[in-house]
mmCIF file of C-alpha atoms in Angstrom:
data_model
loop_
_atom_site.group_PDB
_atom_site.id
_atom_site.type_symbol
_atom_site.label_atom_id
_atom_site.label_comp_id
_atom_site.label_asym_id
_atom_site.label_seq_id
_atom_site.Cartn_x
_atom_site.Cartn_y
_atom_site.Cartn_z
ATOM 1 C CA UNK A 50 -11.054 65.147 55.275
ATOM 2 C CA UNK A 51 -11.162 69.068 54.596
ATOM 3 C CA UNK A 52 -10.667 71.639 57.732
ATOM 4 C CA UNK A 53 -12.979 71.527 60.264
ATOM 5 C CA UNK A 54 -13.479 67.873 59.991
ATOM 6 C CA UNK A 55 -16.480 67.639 57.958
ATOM 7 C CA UNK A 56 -16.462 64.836 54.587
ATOM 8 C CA UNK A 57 -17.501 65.607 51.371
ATOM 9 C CA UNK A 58 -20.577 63.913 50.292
ATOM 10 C CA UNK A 59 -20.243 61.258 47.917
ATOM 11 C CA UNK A 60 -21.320 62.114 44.447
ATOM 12 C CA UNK A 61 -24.158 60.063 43.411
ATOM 13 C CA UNK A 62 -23.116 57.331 40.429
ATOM 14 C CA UNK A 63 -26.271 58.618 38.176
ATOM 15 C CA UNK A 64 -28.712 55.835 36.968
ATOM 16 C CA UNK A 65 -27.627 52.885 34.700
ATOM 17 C CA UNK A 66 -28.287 53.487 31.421
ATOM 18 C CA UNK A 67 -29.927 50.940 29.527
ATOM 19 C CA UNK A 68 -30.110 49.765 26.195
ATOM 20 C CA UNK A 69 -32.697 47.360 24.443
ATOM 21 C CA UNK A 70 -31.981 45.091 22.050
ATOM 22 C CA UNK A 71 -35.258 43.828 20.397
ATOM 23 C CA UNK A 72 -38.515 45.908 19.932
ATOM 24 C CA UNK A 73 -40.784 42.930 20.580
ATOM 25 C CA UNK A 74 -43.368 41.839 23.604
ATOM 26 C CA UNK A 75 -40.683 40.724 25.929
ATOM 27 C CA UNK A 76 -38.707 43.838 25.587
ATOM 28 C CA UNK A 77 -41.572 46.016 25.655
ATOM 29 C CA UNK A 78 -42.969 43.985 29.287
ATOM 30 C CA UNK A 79 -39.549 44.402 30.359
ATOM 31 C CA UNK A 80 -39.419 48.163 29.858
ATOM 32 C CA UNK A 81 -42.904 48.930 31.120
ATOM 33 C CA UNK A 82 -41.475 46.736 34.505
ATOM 34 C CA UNK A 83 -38.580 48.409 34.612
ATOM 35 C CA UNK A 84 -40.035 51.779 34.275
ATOM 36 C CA UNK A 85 -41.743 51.272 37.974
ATOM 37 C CA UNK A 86 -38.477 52.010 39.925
ATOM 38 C CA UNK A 87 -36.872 55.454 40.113
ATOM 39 C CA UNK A 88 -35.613 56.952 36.837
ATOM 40 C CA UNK A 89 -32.727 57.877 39.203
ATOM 41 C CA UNK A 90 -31.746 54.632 39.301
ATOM 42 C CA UNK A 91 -32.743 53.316 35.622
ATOM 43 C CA UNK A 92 -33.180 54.760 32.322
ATOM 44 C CA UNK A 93 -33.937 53.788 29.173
ATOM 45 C CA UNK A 94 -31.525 55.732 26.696
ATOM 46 C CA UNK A 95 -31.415 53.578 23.697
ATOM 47 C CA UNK A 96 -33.468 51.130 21.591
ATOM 48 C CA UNK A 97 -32.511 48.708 18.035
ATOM 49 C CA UNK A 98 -34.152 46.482 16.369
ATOM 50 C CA UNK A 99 -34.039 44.990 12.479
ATOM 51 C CA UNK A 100 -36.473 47.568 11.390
ATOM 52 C CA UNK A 101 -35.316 51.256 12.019
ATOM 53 C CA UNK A 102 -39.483 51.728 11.860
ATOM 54 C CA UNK A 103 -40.508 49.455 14.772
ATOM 55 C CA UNK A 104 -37.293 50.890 16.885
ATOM 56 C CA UNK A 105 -38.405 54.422 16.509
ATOM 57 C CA UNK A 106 -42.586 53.430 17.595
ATOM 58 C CA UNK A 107 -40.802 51.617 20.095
ATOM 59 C CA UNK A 108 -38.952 54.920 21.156
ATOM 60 C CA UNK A 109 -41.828 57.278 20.828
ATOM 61 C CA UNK A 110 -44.244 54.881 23.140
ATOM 62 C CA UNK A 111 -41.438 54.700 26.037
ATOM 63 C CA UNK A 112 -39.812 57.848 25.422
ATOM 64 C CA UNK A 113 -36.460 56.599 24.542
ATOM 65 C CA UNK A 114 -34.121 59.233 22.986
ATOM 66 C CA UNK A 115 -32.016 57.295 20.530
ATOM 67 C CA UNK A 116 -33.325 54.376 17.897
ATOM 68 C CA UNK A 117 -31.686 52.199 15.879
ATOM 69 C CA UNK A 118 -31.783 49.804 12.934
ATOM 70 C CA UNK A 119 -29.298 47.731 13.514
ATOM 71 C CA UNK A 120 -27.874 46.026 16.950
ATOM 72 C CA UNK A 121 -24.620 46.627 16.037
ATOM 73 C CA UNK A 122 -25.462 50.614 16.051
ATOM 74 C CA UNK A 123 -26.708 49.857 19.782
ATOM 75 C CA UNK A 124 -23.435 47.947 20.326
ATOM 76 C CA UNK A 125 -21.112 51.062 19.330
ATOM 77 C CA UNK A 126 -23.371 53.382 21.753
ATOM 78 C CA UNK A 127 -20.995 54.387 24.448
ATOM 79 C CA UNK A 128 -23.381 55.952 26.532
ATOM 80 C CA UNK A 129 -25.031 52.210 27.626
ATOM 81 C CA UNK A 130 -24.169 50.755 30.911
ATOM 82 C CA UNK A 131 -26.210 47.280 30.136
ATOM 83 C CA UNK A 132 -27.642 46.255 27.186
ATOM 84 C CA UNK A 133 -30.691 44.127 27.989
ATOM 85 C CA UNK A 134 -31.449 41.453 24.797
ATOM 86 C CA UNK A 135 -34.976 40.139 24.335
ATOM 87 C CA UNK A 136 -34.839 38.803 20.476
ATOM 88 C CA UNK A 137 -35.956 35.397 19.688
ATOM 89 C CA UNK A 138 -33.996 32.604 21.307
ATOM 90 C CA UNK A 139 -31.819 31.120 18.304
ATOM 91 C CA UNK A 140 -30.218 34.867 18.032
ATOM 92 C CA UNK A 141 -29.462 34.943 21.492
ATOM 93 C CA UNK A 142 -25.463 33.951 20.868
ATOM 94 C CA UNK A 143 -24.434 35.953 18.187
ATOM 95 C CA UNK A 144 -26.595 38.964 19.340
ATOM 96 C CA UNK A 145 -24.891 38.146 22.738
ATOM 97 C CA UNK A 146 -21.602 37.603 21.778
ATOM 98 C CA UNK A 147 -21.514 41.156 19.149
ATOM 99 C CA UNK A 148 -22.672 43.088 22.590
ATOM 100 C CA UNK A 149 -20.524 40.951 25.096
ATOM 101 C CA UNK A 150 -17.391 41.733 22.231
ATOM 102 C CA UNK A 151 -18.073 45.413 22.050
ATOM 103 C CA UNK A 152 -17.764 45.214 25.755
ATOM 104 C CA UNK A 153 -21.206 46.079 27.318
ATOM 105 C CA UNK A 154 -22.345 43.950 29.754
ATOM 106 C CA UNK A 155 -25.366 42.232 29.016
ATOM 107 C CA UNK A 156 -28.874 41.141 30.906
ATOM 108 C CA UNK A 157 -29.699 38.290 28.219
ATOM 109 C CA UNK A 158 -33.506 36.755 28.268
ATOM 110 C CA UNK A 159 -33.930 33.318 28.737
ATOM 111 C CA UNK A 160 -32.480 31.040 27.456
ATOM 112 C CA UNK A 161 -29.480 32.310 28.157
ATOM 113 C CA UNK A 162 -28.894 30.335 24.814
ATOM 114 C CA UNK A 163 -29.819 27.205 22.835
ATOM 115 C CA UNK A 164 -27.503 24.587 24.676
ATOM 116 C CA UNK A 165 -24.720 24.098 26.736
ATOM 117 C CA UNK A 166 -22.090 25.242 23.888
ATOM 118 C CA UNK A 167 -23.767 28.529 23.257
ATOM 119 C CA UNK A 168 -23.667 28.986 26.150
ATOM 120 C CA UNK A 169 -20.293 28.077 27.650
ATOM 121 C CA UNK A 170 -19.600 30.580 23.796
ATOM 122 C CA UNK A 171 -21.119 33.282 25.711
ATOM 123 C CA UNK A 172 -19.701 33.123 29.040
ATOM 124 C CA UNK A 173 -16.097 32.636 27.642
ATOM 125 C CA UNK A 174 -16.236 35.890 25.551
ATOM 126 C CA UNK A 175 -17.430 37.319 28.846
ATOM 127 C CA UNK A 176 -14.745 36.576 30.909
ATOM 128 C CA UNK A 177 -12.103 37.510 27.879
ATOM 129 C CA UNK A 178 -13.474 41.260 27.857
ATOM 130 C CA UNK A 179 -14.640 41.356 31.539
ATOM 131 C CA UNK A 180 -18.010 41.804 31.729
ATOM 132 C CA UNK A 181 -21.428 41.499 33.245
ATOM 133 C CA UNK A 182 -23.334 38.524 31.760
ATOM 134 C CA UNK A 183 -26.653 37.531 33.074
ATOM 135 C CA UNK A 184 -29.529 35.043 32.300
ATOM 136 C CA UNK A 185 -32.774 36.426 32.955
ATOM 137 C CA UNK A 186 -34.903 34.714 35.336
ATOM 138 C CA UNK A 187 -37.141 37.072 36.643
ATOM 139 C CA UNK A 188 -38.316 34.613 39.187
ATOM 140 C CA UNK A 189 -35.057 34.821 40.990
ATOM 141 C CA UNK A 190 -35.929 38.054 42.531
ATOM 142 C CA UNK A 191 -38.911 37.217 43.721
ATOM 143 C CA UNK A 192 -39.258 37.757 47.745
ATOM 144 C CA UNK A 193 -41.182 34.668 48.147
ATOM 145 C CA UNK A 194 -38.236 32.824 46.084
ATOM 146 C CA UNK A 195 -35.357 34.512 47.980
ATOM 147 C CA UNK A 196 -37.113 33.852 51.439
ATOM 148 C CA UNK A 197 -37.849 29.874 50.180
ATOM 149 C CA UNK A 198 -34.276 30.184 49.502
ATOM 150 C CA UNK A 199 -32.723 31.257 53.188
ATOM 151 C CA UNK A 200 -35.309 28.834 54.666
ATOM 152 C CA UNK A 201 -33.176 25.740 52.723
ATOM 153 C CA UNK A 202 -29.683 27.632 53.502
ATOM 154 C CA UNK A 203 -30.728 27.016 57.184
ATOM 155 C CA UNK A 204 -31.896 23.693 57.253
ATOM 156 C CA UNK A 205 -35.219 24.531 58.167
ATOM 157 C CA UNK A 206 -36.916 22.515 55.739
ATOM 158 C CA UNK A 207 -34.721 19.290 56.846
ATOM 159 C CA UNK A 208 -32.905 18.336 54.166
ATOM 160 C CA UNK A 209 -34.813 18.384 50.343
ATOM 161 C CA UNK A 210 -35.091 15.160 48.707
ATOM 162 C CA UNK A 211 -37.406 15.894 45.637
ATOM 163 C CA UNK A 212 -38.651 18.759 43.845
ATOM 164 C CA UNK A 213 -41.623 18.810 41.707
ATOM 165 C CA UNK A 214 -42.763 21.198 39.298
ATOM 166 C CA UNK A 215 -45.376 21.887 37.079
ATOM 167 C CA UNK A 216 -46.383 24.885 34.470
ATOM 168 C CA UNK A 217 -49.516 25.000 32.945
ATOM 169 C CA UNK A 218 -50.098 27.806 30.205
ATOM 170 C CA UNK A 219 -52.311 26.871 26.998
ATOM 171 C CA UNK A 220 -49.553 28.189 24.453
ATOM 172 C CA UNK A 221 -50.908 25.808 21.869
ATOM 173 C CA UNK A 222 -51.327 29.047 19.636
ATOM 174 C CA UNK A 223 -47.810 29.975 20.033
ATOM 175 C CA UNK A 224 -45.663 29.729 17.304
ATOM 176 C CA UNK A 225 -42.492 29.736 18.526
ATOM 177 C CA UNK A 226 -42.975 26.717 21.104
ATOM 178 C CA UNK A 227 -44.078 24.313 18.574
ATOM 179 C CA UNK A 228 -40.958 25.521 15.628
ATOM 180 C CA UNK A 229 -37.621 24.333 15.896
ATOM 181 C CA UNK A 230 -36.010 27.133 14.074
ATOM 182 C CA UNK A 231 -37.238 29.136 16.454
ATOM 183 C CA UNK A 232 -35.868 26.925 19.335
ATOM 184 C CA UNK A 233 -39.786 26.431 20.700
ATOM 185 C CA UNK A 234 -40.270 23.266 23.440
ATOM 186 C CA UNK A 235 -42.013 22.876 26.535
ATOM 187 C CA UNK A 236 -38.278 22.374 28.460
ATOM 188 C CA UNK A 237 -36.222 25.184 26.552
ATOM 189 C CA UNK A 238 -38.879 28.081 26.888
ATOM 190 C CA UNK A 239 -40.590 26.986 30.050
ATOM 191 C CA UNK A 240 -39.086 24.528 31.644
ATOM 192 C CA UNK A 241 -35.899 26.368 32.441
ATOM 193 C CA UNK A 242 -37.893 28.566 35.477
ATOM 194 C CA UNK A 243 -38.269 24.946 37.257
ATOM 195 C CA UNK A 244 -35.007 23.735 36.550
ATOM 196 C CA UNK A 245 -33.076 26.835 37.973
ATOM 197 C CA UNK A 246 -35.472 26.332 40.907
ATOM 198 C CA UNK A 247 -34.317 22.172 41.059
ATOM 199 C CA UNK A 248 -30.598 23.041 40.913
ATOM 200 C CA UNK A 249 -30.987 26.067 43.499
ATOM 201 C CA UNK A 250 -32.732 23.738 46.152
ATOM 202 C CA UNK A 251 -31.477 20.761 45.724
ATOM 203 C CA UNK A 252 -27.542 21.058 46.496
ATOM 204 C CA UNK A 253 -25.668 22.393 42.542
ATOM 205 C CA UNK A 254 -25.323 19.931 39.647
ATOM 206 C CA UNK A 255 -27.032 16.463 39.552
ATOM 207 C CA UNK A 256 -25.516 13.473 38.885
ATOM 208 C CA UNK A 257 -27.524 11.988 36.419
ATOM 209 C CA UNK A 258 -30.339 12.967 34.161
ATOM 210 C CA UNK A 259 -33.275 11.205 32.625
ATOM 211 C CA UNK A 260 -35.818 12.994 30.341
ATOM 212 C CA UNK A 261 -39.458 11.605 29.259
ATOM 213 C CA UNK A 262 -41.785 13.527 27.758
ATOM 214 C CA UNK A 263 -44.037 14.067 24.241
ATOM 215 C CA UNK A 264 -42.975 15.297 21.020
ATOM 216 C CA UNK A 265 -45.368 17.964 19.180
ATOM 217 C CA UNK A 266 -45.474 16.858 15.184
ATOM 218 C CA UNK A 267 -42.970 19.350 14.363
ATOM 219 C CA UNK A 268 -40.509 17.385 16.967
ATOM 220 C CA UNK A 269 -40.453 19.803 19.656
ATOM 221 C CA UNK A 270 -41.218 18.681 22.991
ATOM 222 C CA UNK A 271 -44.638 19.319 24.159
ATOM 223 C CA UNK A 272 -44.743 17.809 27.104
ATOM 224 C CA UNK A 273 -42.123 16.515 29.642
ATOM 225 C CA UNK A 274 -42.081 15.106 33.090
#
């Protein structure tokens, strides 16, 4: 404490600095939602994608200073705090893993990535450099969520025996649900909001599983229940 007993005011951290990984729809709805809280606390400082040319439109319309062509430019930027990664869902591990290695932490869309080994992939090289690594389930944050949430915590639901869940979007149009190189399915893309929601409520890791649903012509699943 300096003389006459007054403390020095803590310097403010500065906001965290974000960079995108993918110049798509998903990263461009993330940015535009993440562009509603203070710039304070957020900012957008960097963007890459495959094409330099959709990177720097991407930069003009948001107003992010630096573009790139490659993700492993946006990996060597030092100036990131979090990298957020919104590319297609089979590139999510070595996209992922390239940012996770370089040591940024990473917000990673959902899927996290396509099953349980790409995943457990992703979390180990996490823990080996020590950072941030999180699956992005917007949901998660809702207040109606967090308040269903405490409600369970305290038992005032009794105690939850089933939990049923249903989506309905026509997304017969959609490419990517119905292509298997593109890791597409009702459960992978979708279904993992209701899951998370099933594990969360209903007391951690189940027991058993059982699956039945209907496979699209390409063999995706197009329907489960």
């Amino acid at each position: 404490t300096p003389p006459g007993g007054s403390e020095t005011p803590e310097s403010s951290p500065g906001p965290t600095r974000w960079g995108i990984c993918g110049a798509g729809k998903i990263s461009h709805d993330f940015v535009v939602a993440l562009k509603t809280l203070p710039r304070s606390d957020h900012e957008v400082v960097a963007v890459a994608a495959r094409d330099l040319g959709r990177a720097q439109e991407f930069a003009r319309r948001f107003g992010i200073p630096r573009a790139y062509g490659s993700y492993s430019e946006l990996a060597q930027d030092s100036e990131l705090d979090v990298v957020y990664v919104g590319v297609v869902n089979p590139a999510h591990l070595p996209t992922g893993r390239l940012f996770l290695a370089a040591g940024r932490a990473v917000l990673m869309e959902k899927p996290m990535a396509v099953g349980a080994r790409e995943v457990s992939e992703l979390v180990a090289t996490a823990r080996e450099r020590g950072v941030f690594l999180m699956e992005g389930f917007w949901t998660r944050f809702f207040p109606a969520w967090q308040r269903l949430r405490a409600l369970v915590a305290e038992g005032a639901l009794g105690t939850p025996l089933l939990f049923r869940g249903s989506l309905g979007f026509n997304l017969a149009g959609v490419e990517r649900l119905r292509e298997p190189g593109l890791a597409g399915g009702a459960l992978l893309d979708l279904g993992g909001y209701t899951v998370q929601m099933a594990l969360a409520l209903l007391g951690g890791t189940p027991r058993s599983l059982r699956a039945h649903g209907v496979l699209h012509p390409t063999g995706t699943d197009w329907g489960n229940w």
